[in-house]
């Protein structure tokens, strides 16, 4: 997707969608519903899912980040209050231009190309990637997820950038921290940052366990 695409904009409140991650999204604002309907008219069903800088009701281009995720609409349920849909992140995108059309926002988007490491075979990089996966598995188990589920999720992704995105999509961090990870185009730097977040969360869970055992 090095060429530019014009896509309906799906503004996200307090949510950041990563490539390779599927997330349930609720939509109720008229402009957002119109954007989804426009995407559903196309064979690809693609939208530009991009986070709002602030949680405001009326979305203008200034209220949106520039980097978001080109996403495909999966299952969709319509209800009286709006829609519930599954969004699957395809790849990072950079909005070059926002405009309004038929009562919703659309964006001209180009792919945000990742910066790969100088060598995928570099021992330090391989070790970093392995460490992220190992610590993510540890965090999943400490959080109460069955070991086979954690291993199954991680087994579905081998590429380092996607591993970082997958873990980033599930760890408990703020929307601003998620957006920062989405904007980190260097794969190696993103792995390092994700590892720091994961280790911090493991530390918190360990501390909670210590407190619980002392109380008992």
PDB file of C-alpha atoms in Angstrom:
ATOM      1  CA  UNK A   1       0.000   0.000   0.000  1.00  0.00           C
ATOM      2  CA  UNK A   2       2.704   2.496  -0.911  1.00  0.00           C
ATOM      3  CA  UNK A   3       0.144   4.292  -3.090  1.00  0.00           C
ATOM      4  CA  UNK A   4      -2.289   6.690  -1.466  1.00  0.00           C
ATOM      5  CA  UNK A   5      -5.826   5.698  -0.586  1.00  0.00           C
ATOM      6  CA  UNK A   6      -8.833   7.797   0.306  1.00  0.00           C
ATOM      7  CA  UNK A   7     -10.651   6.174   3.237  1.00  0.00           C
ATOM      8  CA  UNK A   8     -13.575   7.033   5.541  1.00  0.00           C
ATOM      9  CA  UNK A   9     -12.282   8.084   8.972  1.00  0.00           C
ATOM     10  CA  UNK A  10     -13.352   6.171  12.074  1.00  0.00           C
ATOM     11  CA  UNK A  11     -12.395   8.371  15.075  1.00  0.00           C
ATOM     12  CA  UNK A  12     -11.547   6.367  18.206  1.00  0.00           C
ATOM     13  CA  UNK A  13     -12.110   7.648  21.738  1.00  0.00           C
ATOM     14  CA  UNK A  14      -9.644   6.390  24.375  1.00  0.00           C
ATOM     15  CA  UNK A  15      -8.750   3.481  22.049  1.00  0.00           C
ATOM     16  CA  UNK A  16      -5.701   2.829  19.849  1.00  0.00           C
ATOM     17  CA  UNK A  17      -5.880   0.013  17.302  1.00  0.00           C
ATOM     18  CA  UNK A  18      -2.642  -1.753  16.326  1.00  0.00           C
ATOM     19  CA  UNK A  19      -1.900  -3.604  13.078  1.00  0.00           C
ATOM     20  CA  UNK A  20      -2.539  -7.325  13.479  1.00  0.00           C
ATOM     21  CA  UNK A  21      -4.949  -6.785  16.384  1.00  0.00           C
ATOM     22  CA  UNK A  22      -8.728  -7.261  16.235  1.00  0.00           C
ATOM     23  CA  UNK A  23     -10.795  -5.099  18.580  1.00  0.00           C
ATOM     24  CA  UNK A  24     -14.523  -4.605  19.244  1.00  0.00           C
ATOM     25  CA  UNK A  25     -15.620  -1.008  18.689  1.00  0.00           C
ATOM     26  CA  UNK A  26     -18.921   0.675  19.489  1.00  0.00           C
ATOM     27  CA  UNK A  27     -20.087   3.475  17.184  1.00  0.00           C
ATOM     28  CA  UNK A  28     -23.006   5.805  17.791  1.00  0.00           C
ATOM     29  CA  UNK A  29     -22.148   9.269  16.495  1.00  0.00           C
ATOM     30  CA  UNK A  30     -23.953  10.124  13.225  1.00  0.00           C
ATOM     31  CA  UNK A  31     -20.756  11.091  11.365  1.00  0.00           C
ATOM     32  CA  UNK A  32     -19.035   7.873  12.449  1.00  0.00           C
ATOM     33  CA  UNK A  33     -22.022   5.767  11.379  1.00  0.00           C
ATOM     34  CA  UNK A  34     -22.006   7.474   7.972  1.00  0.00           C
ATOM     35  CA  UNK A  35     -18.265   6.750   7.629  1.00  0.00           C
ATOM     36  CA  UNK A  36     -18.856   3.055   8.417  1.00  0.00           C
ATOM     37  CA  UNK A  37     -21.735   2.854   5.924  1.00  0.00           C
ATOM     38  CA  UNK A  38     -19.478   4.408   3.262  1.00  0.00           C
ATOM     39  CA  UNK A  39     -16.773   1.801   3.964  1.00  0.00           C
ATOM     40  CA  UNK A  40     -19.325  -1.016   3.764  1.00  0.00           C
ATOM     41  CA  UNK A  41     -20.199   0.096   0.225  1.00  0.00           C
ATOM     42  CA  UNK A  42     -16.673  -0.839  -0.922  1.00  0.00           C
ATOM     43  CA  UNK A  43     -15.390  -4.403  -1.542  1.00  0.00           C
ATOM     44  CA  UNK A  44     -12.437  -3.947   0.864  1.00  0.00           C
ATOM     45  CA  UNK A  45     -14.514  -2.473   3.763  1.00  0.00           C
ATOM     46  CA  UNK A  46     -11.505  -0.394   4.861  1.00  0.00           C
ATOM     47  CA  UNK A  47     -11.518   2.587   7.228  1.00  0.00           C
ATOM     48  CA  UNK A  48      -8.789   4.773   8.687  1.00  0.00           C
ATOM     49  CA  UNK A  49      -9.098   4.114  12.435  1.00  0.00           C
ATOM     50  CA  UNK A  50      -7.380   7.004  14.181  1.00  0.00           C
ATOM     51  CA  UNK A  51      -7.456   8.159  17.799  1.00  0.00           C
ATOM     52  CA  UNK A  52      -8.750  11.484  19.013  1.00  0.00           C
ATOM     53  CA  UNK A  53      -6.313  13.747  20.857  1.00  0.00           C
ATOM     54  CA  UNK A  54      -9.132  14.637  23.252  1.00  0.00           C
ATOM     55  CA  UNK A  55     -12.411  12.966  24.119  1.00  0.00           C
ATOM     56  CA  UNK A  56     -14.688  15.444  22.316  1.00  0.00           C
ATOM     57  CA  UNK A  57     -18.081  14.743  20.781  1.00  0.00           C
ATOM     58  CA  UNK A  58     -17.696  16.683  17.529  1.00  0.00           C
ATOM     59  CA  UNK A  59     -14.592  15.543  15.680  1.00  0.00           C
ATOM     60  CA  UNK A  60     -12.579  17.913  13.509  1.00  0.00           C
ATOM     61  CA  UNK A  61      -9.309  17.073  11.691  1.00  0.00           C
ATOM     62  CA  UNK A  62      -7.435  19.058  14.375  1.00  0.00           C
ATOM     63  CA  UNK A  63      -8.808  16.722  17.053  1.00  0.00           C
ATOM     64  CA  UNK A  64      -7.233  13.655  15.417  1.00  0.00           C
ATOM     65  CA  UNK A  65      -3.709  12.259  15.430  1.00  0.00           C
ATOM     66  CA  UNK A  66      -1.923  11.975  12.087  1.00  0.00           C
ATOM     67  CA  UNK A  67      -0.834   8.343  12.487  1.00  0.00           C
ATOM     68  CA  UNK A  68      -3.551   5.708  12.750  1.00  0.00           C
ATOM     69  CA  UNK A  69      -4.307   2.238  11.419  1.00  0.00           C
ATOM     70  CA  UNK A  70      -5.854   1.149   8.151  1.00  0.00           C
ATOM     71  CA  UNK A  71      -8.470  -1.330   9.388  1.00  0.00           C
ATOM     72  CA  UNK A  72     -10.929  -3.767   7.864  1.00  0.00           C
ATOM     73  CA  UNK A  73     -14.489  -4.006   9.171  1.00  0.00           C
ATOM     74  CA  UNK A  74     -15.342  -7.558  10.205  1.00  0.00           C
ATOM     75  CA  UNK A  75     -18.508  -8.658  11.976  1.00  0.00           C
ATOM     76  CA  UNK A  76     -21.065  -5.932  12.478  1.00  0.00           C
ATOM     77  CA  UNK A  77     -24.231  -5.668  14.553  1.00  0.00           C
ATOM     78  CA  UNK A  78     -26.698  -2.826  14.223  1.00  0.00           C
ATOM     79  CA  UNK A  79     -28.752  -1.734  17.221  1.00  0.00           C
ATOM     80  CA  UNK A  80     -30.968   1.143  18.309  1.00  0.00           C
ATOM     81  CA  UNK A  81     -28.009   2.950  19.882  1.00  0.00           C
ATOM     82  CA  UNK A  82     -25.674   2.502  16.906  1.00  0.00           C
ATOM     83  CA  UNK A  83     -23.334  -0.271  15.795  1.00  0.00           C
ATOM     84  CA  UNK A  84     -20.991  -2.804  17.357  1.00  0.00           C
ATOM     85  CA  UNK A  85     -18.246  -3.916  15.008  1.00  0.00           C
ATOM     86  CA  UNK A  86     -15.026  -5.879  14.960  1.00  0.00           C
ATOM     87  CA  UNK A  87     -12.117  -3.947  13.479  1.00  0.00           C
ATOM     88  CA  UNK A  88      -8.998  -5.737  12.285  1.00  0.00           C
ATOM     89  CA  UNK A  89      -5.880  -3.579  12.059  1.00  0.00           C
ATOM     90  CA  UNK A  90      -4.103  -4.104   8.720  1.00  0.00           C
ATOM     91  CA  UNK A  91      -1.201  -1.613   8.765  1.00  0.00           C
ATOM     92  CA  UNK A  92      -0.061   1.778  10.021  1.00  0.00           C
ATOM     93  CA  UNK A  93      -1.158   4.741   7.982  1.00  0.00           C
ATOM     94  CA  UNK A  94      -0.305   8.452   7.890  1.00  0.00           C
ATOM     95  CA  UNK A  95      -3.080  10.916   7.080  1.00  0.00           C
ATOM     96  CA  UNK A  96      -1.787  13.387   4.505  1.00  0.00           C
ATOM     97  CA  UNK A  97      -5.064  15.275   4.261  1.00  0.00           C
ATOM     98  CA  UNK A  98      -8.457  15.226   6.005  1.00  0.00           C
ATOM     99  CA  UNK A  99     -11.644  16.484   4.353  1.00  0.00           C
ATOM    100  CA  UNK A 100     -15.385  16.280   4.883  1.00  0.00           C
ATOM    101  CA  UNK A 101     -17.676  14.426   2.512  1.00  0.00           C
ATOM    102  CA  UNK A 102     -21.391  13.675   2.811  1.00  0.00           C
ATOM    103  CA  UNK A 103     -21.402  14.426   6.539  1.00  0.00           C
ATOM    104  CA  UNK A 104     -18.351  12.368   7.574  1.00  0.00           C
ATOM    105  CA  UNK A 105     -14.576  12.780   7.568  1.00  0.00           C
ATOM    106  CA  UNK A 106     -12.357  11.059   5.037  1.00  0.00           C
ATOM    107  CA  UNK A 107      -8.569  10.984   4.800  1.00  0.00           C
ATOM    108  CA  UNK A 108      -5.957  10.584   2.114  1.00  0.00           C
ATOM    109  CA  UNK A 109      -3.707   7.958   3.692  1.00  0.00           C
ATOM    110  CA  UNK A 110      -0.327   6.511   2.818  1.00  0.00           C
ATOM    111  CA  UNK A 111       1.433   3.599   4.481  1.00  0.00           C
ATOM    112  CA  UNK A 112       3.670   4.471   7.439  1.00  0.00           C
ATOM    113  CA  UNK A 113       6.698   2.382   6.568  1.00  0.00           C
ATOM    114  CA  UNK A 114       8.417   0.652   9.463  1.00  0.00           C
ATOM    115  CA  UNK A 115      12.145   0.959  10.043  1.00  0.00           C
ATOM    116  CA  UNK A 116      13.470  -2.599  10.191  1.00  0.00           C
ATOM    117  CA  UNK A 117      16.690  -3.396  12.094  1.00  0.00           C
ATOM    118  CA  UNK A 118      19.915  -3.393  10.095  1.00  0.00           C
ATOM    119  CA  UNK A 119      19.974  -7.167  10.417  1.00  0.00           C
ATOM    120  CA  UNK A 120      17.121  -9.438  11.493  1.00  0.00           C
ATOM    121  CA  UNK A 121      19.800 -12.035  12.341  1.00  0.00           C
ATOM    122  CA  UNK A 122      21.708  -9.743  14.723  1.00  0.00           C
ATOM    123  CA  UNK A 123      22.029 -11.702  18.011  1.00  0.00           C
ATOM    124  CA  UNK A 124      21.089  -8.671  20.146  1.00  0.00           C
ATOM    125  CA  UNK A 125      17.923  -8.087  18.113  1.00  0.00           C
ATOM    126  CA  UNK A 126      16.972 -11.795  18.164  1.00  0.00           C
ATOM    127  CA  UNK A 127      17.489 -11.831  21.940  1.00  0.00           C
ATOM    128  CA  UNK A 128      15.349  -8.696  22.376  1.00  0.00           C
ATOM    129  CA  UNK A 129      12.508 -10.209  20.320  1.00  0.00           C
ATOM    130  CA  UNK A 130      12.673 -13.472  22.304  1.00  0.00           C
ATOM    131  CA  UNK A 131      12.703 -11.583  25.612  1.00  0.00           C
ATOM    132  CA  UNK A 132       9.577  -9.606  24.664  1.00  0.00           C
ATOM    133  CA  UNK A 133       7.735 -12.821  23.781  1.00  0.00           C
ATOM    134  CA  UNK A 134       8.895 -14.621  26.934  1.00  0.00           C
ATOM    135  CA  UNK A 135       7.952 -11.735  29.242  1.00  0.00           C
ATOM    136  CA  UNK A 136       4.602 -11.297  27.447  1.00  0.00           C
ATOM    137  CA  UNK A 137       3.853 -14.996  28.033  1.00  0.00           C
ATOM    138  CA  UNK A 138       4.819 -14.562  31.704  1.00  0.00           C
ATOM    139  CA  UNK A 139       2.562 -11.514  32.049  1.00  0.00           C
ATOM    140  CA  UNK A 140      -0.337 -13.355  30.403  1.00  0.00           C
ATOM    141  CA  UNK A 141      -0.033 -16.238  32.856  1.00  0.00           C
ATOM    142  CA  UNK A 142       0.334 -13.920  35.878  1.00  0.00           C
ATOM    143  CA  UNK A 143      -2.808 -12.113  34.697  1.00  0.00           C
ATOM    144  CA  UNK A 144      -4.708 -15.406  34.910  1.00  0.00           C
ATOM    145  CA  UNK A 145      -4.814 -16.408  31.245  1.00  0.00           C
ATOM    146  CA  UNK A 146      -4.427 -20.141  30.512  1.00  0.00           C
ATOM    147  CA  UNK A 147      -0.912 -20.983  29.322  1.00  0.00           C
ATOM    148  CA  UNK A 148      -2.153 -22.679  26.138  1.00  0.00           C
ATOM    149  CA  UNK A 149      -4.172 -19.553  25.182  1.00  0.00           C
ATOM    150  CA  UNK A 150      -1.143 -17.283  25.656  1.00  0.00           C
ATOM    151  CA  UNK A 151       1.092 -19.619  23.652  1.00  0.00           C
ATOM    152  CA  UNK A 152      -1.518 -19.946  20.911  1.00  0.00           C
ATOM    153  CA  UNK A 153      -1.818 -16.156  20.533  1.00  0.00           C
ATOM    154  CA  UNK A 154       1.960 -15.648  20.434  1.00  0.00           C
ATOM    155  CA  UNK A 155       2.464 -18.594  18.062  1.00  0.00           C
ATOM    156  CA  UNK A 156       0.320 -16.854  15.454  1.00  0.00           C
ATOM    157  CA  UNK A 157       2.895 -14.086  15.034  1.00  0.00           C
ATOM    158  CA  UNK A 158       6.561 -14.553  14.166  1.00  0.00           C
ATOM    159  CA  UNK A 159       7.588 -11.188  12.740  1.00  0.00           C
ATOM    160  CA  UNK A 160       9.196  -8.833  15.305  1.00  0.00           C
ATOM    161  CA  UNK A 161       7.172  -5.717  14.471  1.00  0.00           C
ATOM    162  CA  UNK A 162       3.916  -7.637  14.645  1.00  0.00           C
ATOM    163  CA  UNK A 163       4.976  -9.240  17.955  1.00  0.00           C
ATOM    164  CA  UNK A 164       5.500  -5.762  19.427  1.00  0.00           C
ATOM    165  CA  UNK A 165       2.114  -4.600  18.111  1.00  0.00           C
ATOM    166  CA  UNK A 166       0.309  -7.687  19.391  1.00  0.00           C
ATOM    167  CA  UNK A 167       1.683  -7.281  22.921  1.00  0.00           C
ATOM    168  CA  UNK A 168       1.097  -3.501  22.837  1.00  0.00           C
ATOM    169  CA  UNK A 169      -2.529  -4.140  21.929  1.00  0.00           C
ATOM    170  CA  UNK A 170      -3.168  -6.147  25.096  1.00  0.00           C
ATOM    171  CA  UNK A 171      -1.047  -4.596  27.859  1.00  0.00           C
ATOM    172  CA  UNK A 172      -2.609  -2.232  30.381  1.00  0.00           C
ATOM    173  CA  UNK A 173      -1.246   1.206  29.452  1.00  0.00           C
ATOM    174  CA  UNK A 174      -2.802   4.617  28.825  1.00  0.00           C
ATOM    175  CA  UNK A 175      -4.194   5.635  25.410  1.00  0.00           C
ATOM    176  CA  UNK A 176      -1.389   8.233  25.115  1.00  0.00           C
ATOM    177  CA  UNK A 177       1.232   5.502  25.703  1.00  0.00           C
ATOM    178  CA  UNK A 178      -0.470   3.292  23.109  1.00  0.00           C
ATOM    179  CA  UNK A 179      -0.460   6.123  20.568  1.00  0.00           C
ATOM    180  CA  UNK A 180       3.237   6.687  21.261  1.00  0.00           C
ATOM    181  CA  UNK A 181       3.924   3.000  20.514  1.00  0.00           C
ATOM    182  CA  UNK A 182       1.832   3.199  17.332  1.00  0.00           C
ATOM    183  CA  UNK A 183       3.944   6.169  16.216  1.00  0.00           C
ATOM    184  CA  UNK A 184       7.239   4.350  16.952  1.00  0.00           C
ATOM    185  CA  UNK A 185       8.151   3.223  13.438  1.00  0.00           C
ATOM    186  CA  UNK A 186      11.502   1.680  14.439  1.00  0.00           C
ATOM    187  CA  UNK A 187      10.794  -1.993  15.150  1.00  0.00           C
ATOM    188  CA  UNK A 188      13.742  -2.321  17.534  1.00  0.00           C
ATOM    189  CA  UNK A 189      12.776   0.787  19.526  1.00  0.00           C
ATOM    190  CA  UNK A 190       9.154  -0.381  19.704  1.00  0.00           C
ATOM    191  CA  UNK A 191      10.233  -3.790  21.050  1.00  0.00           C
ATOM    192  CA  UNK A 192      12.332  -2.055  23.731  1.00  0.00           C
ATOM    193  CA  UNK A 193       9.462   0.202  24.789  1.00  0.00           C
ATOM    194  CA  UNK A 194       6.967  -2.672  24.890  1.00  0.00           C
ATOM    195  CA  UNK A 195       9.424  -4.709  26.994  1.00  0.00           C
ATOM    196  CA  UNK A 196       9.690  -1.858  29.536  1.00  0.00           C
ATOM    197  CA  UNK A 197       5.871  -1.674  29.829  1.00  0.00           C
ATOM    198  CA  UNK A 198       5.571  -5.456  30.197  1.00  0.00           C
ATOM    199  CA  UNK A 199       8.290  -5.668  32.851  1.00  0.00           C
ATOM    200  CA  UNK A 200       6.665  -2.801  34.766  1.00  0.00           C
ATOM    201  CA  UNK A 201       3.320  -4.616  34.763  1.00  0.00           C
ATOM    202  CA  UNK A 202       4.923  -7.872  35.906  1.00  0.00           C
ATOM    203  CA  UNK A 203       6.512  -5.889  38.757  1.00  0.00           C
ATOM    204  CA  UNK A 204       3.116  -4.468  39.758  1.00  0.00           C
ATOM    205  CA  UNK A 205       1.486  -7.923  39.736  1.00  0.00           C
ATOM    206  CA  UNK A 206       4.356  -9.377  41.793  1.00  0.00           C
ATOM    207  CA  UNK A 207       4.006  -6.546  44.326  1.00  0.00           C
ATOM    208  CA  UNK A 208       0.270  -7.162  44.583  1.00  0.00           C
ATOM    209  CA  UNK A 209       0.922 -10.850  45.233  1.00  0.00           C
ATOM    210  CA  UNK A 210       3.425  -9.952  47.985  1.00  0.00           C
ATOM    211  CA  UNK A 211       0.913  -7.609  49.637  1.00  0.00           C
ATOM    212  CA  UNK A 212      -1.828 -10.235  49.421  1.00  0.00           C
ATOM    213  CA  UNK A 213       0.337 -12.927  51.014  1.00  0.00           C
ATOM    214  CA  UNK A 214       1.450 -10.539  53.798  1.00  0.00           C
ATOM    215  CA  UNK A 215      -2.176  -9.596  54.536  1.00  0.00           C
ATOM    216  CA  UNK A 216      -3.141 -13.258  54.731  1.00  0.00           C
TER     217      UNK A 216
END
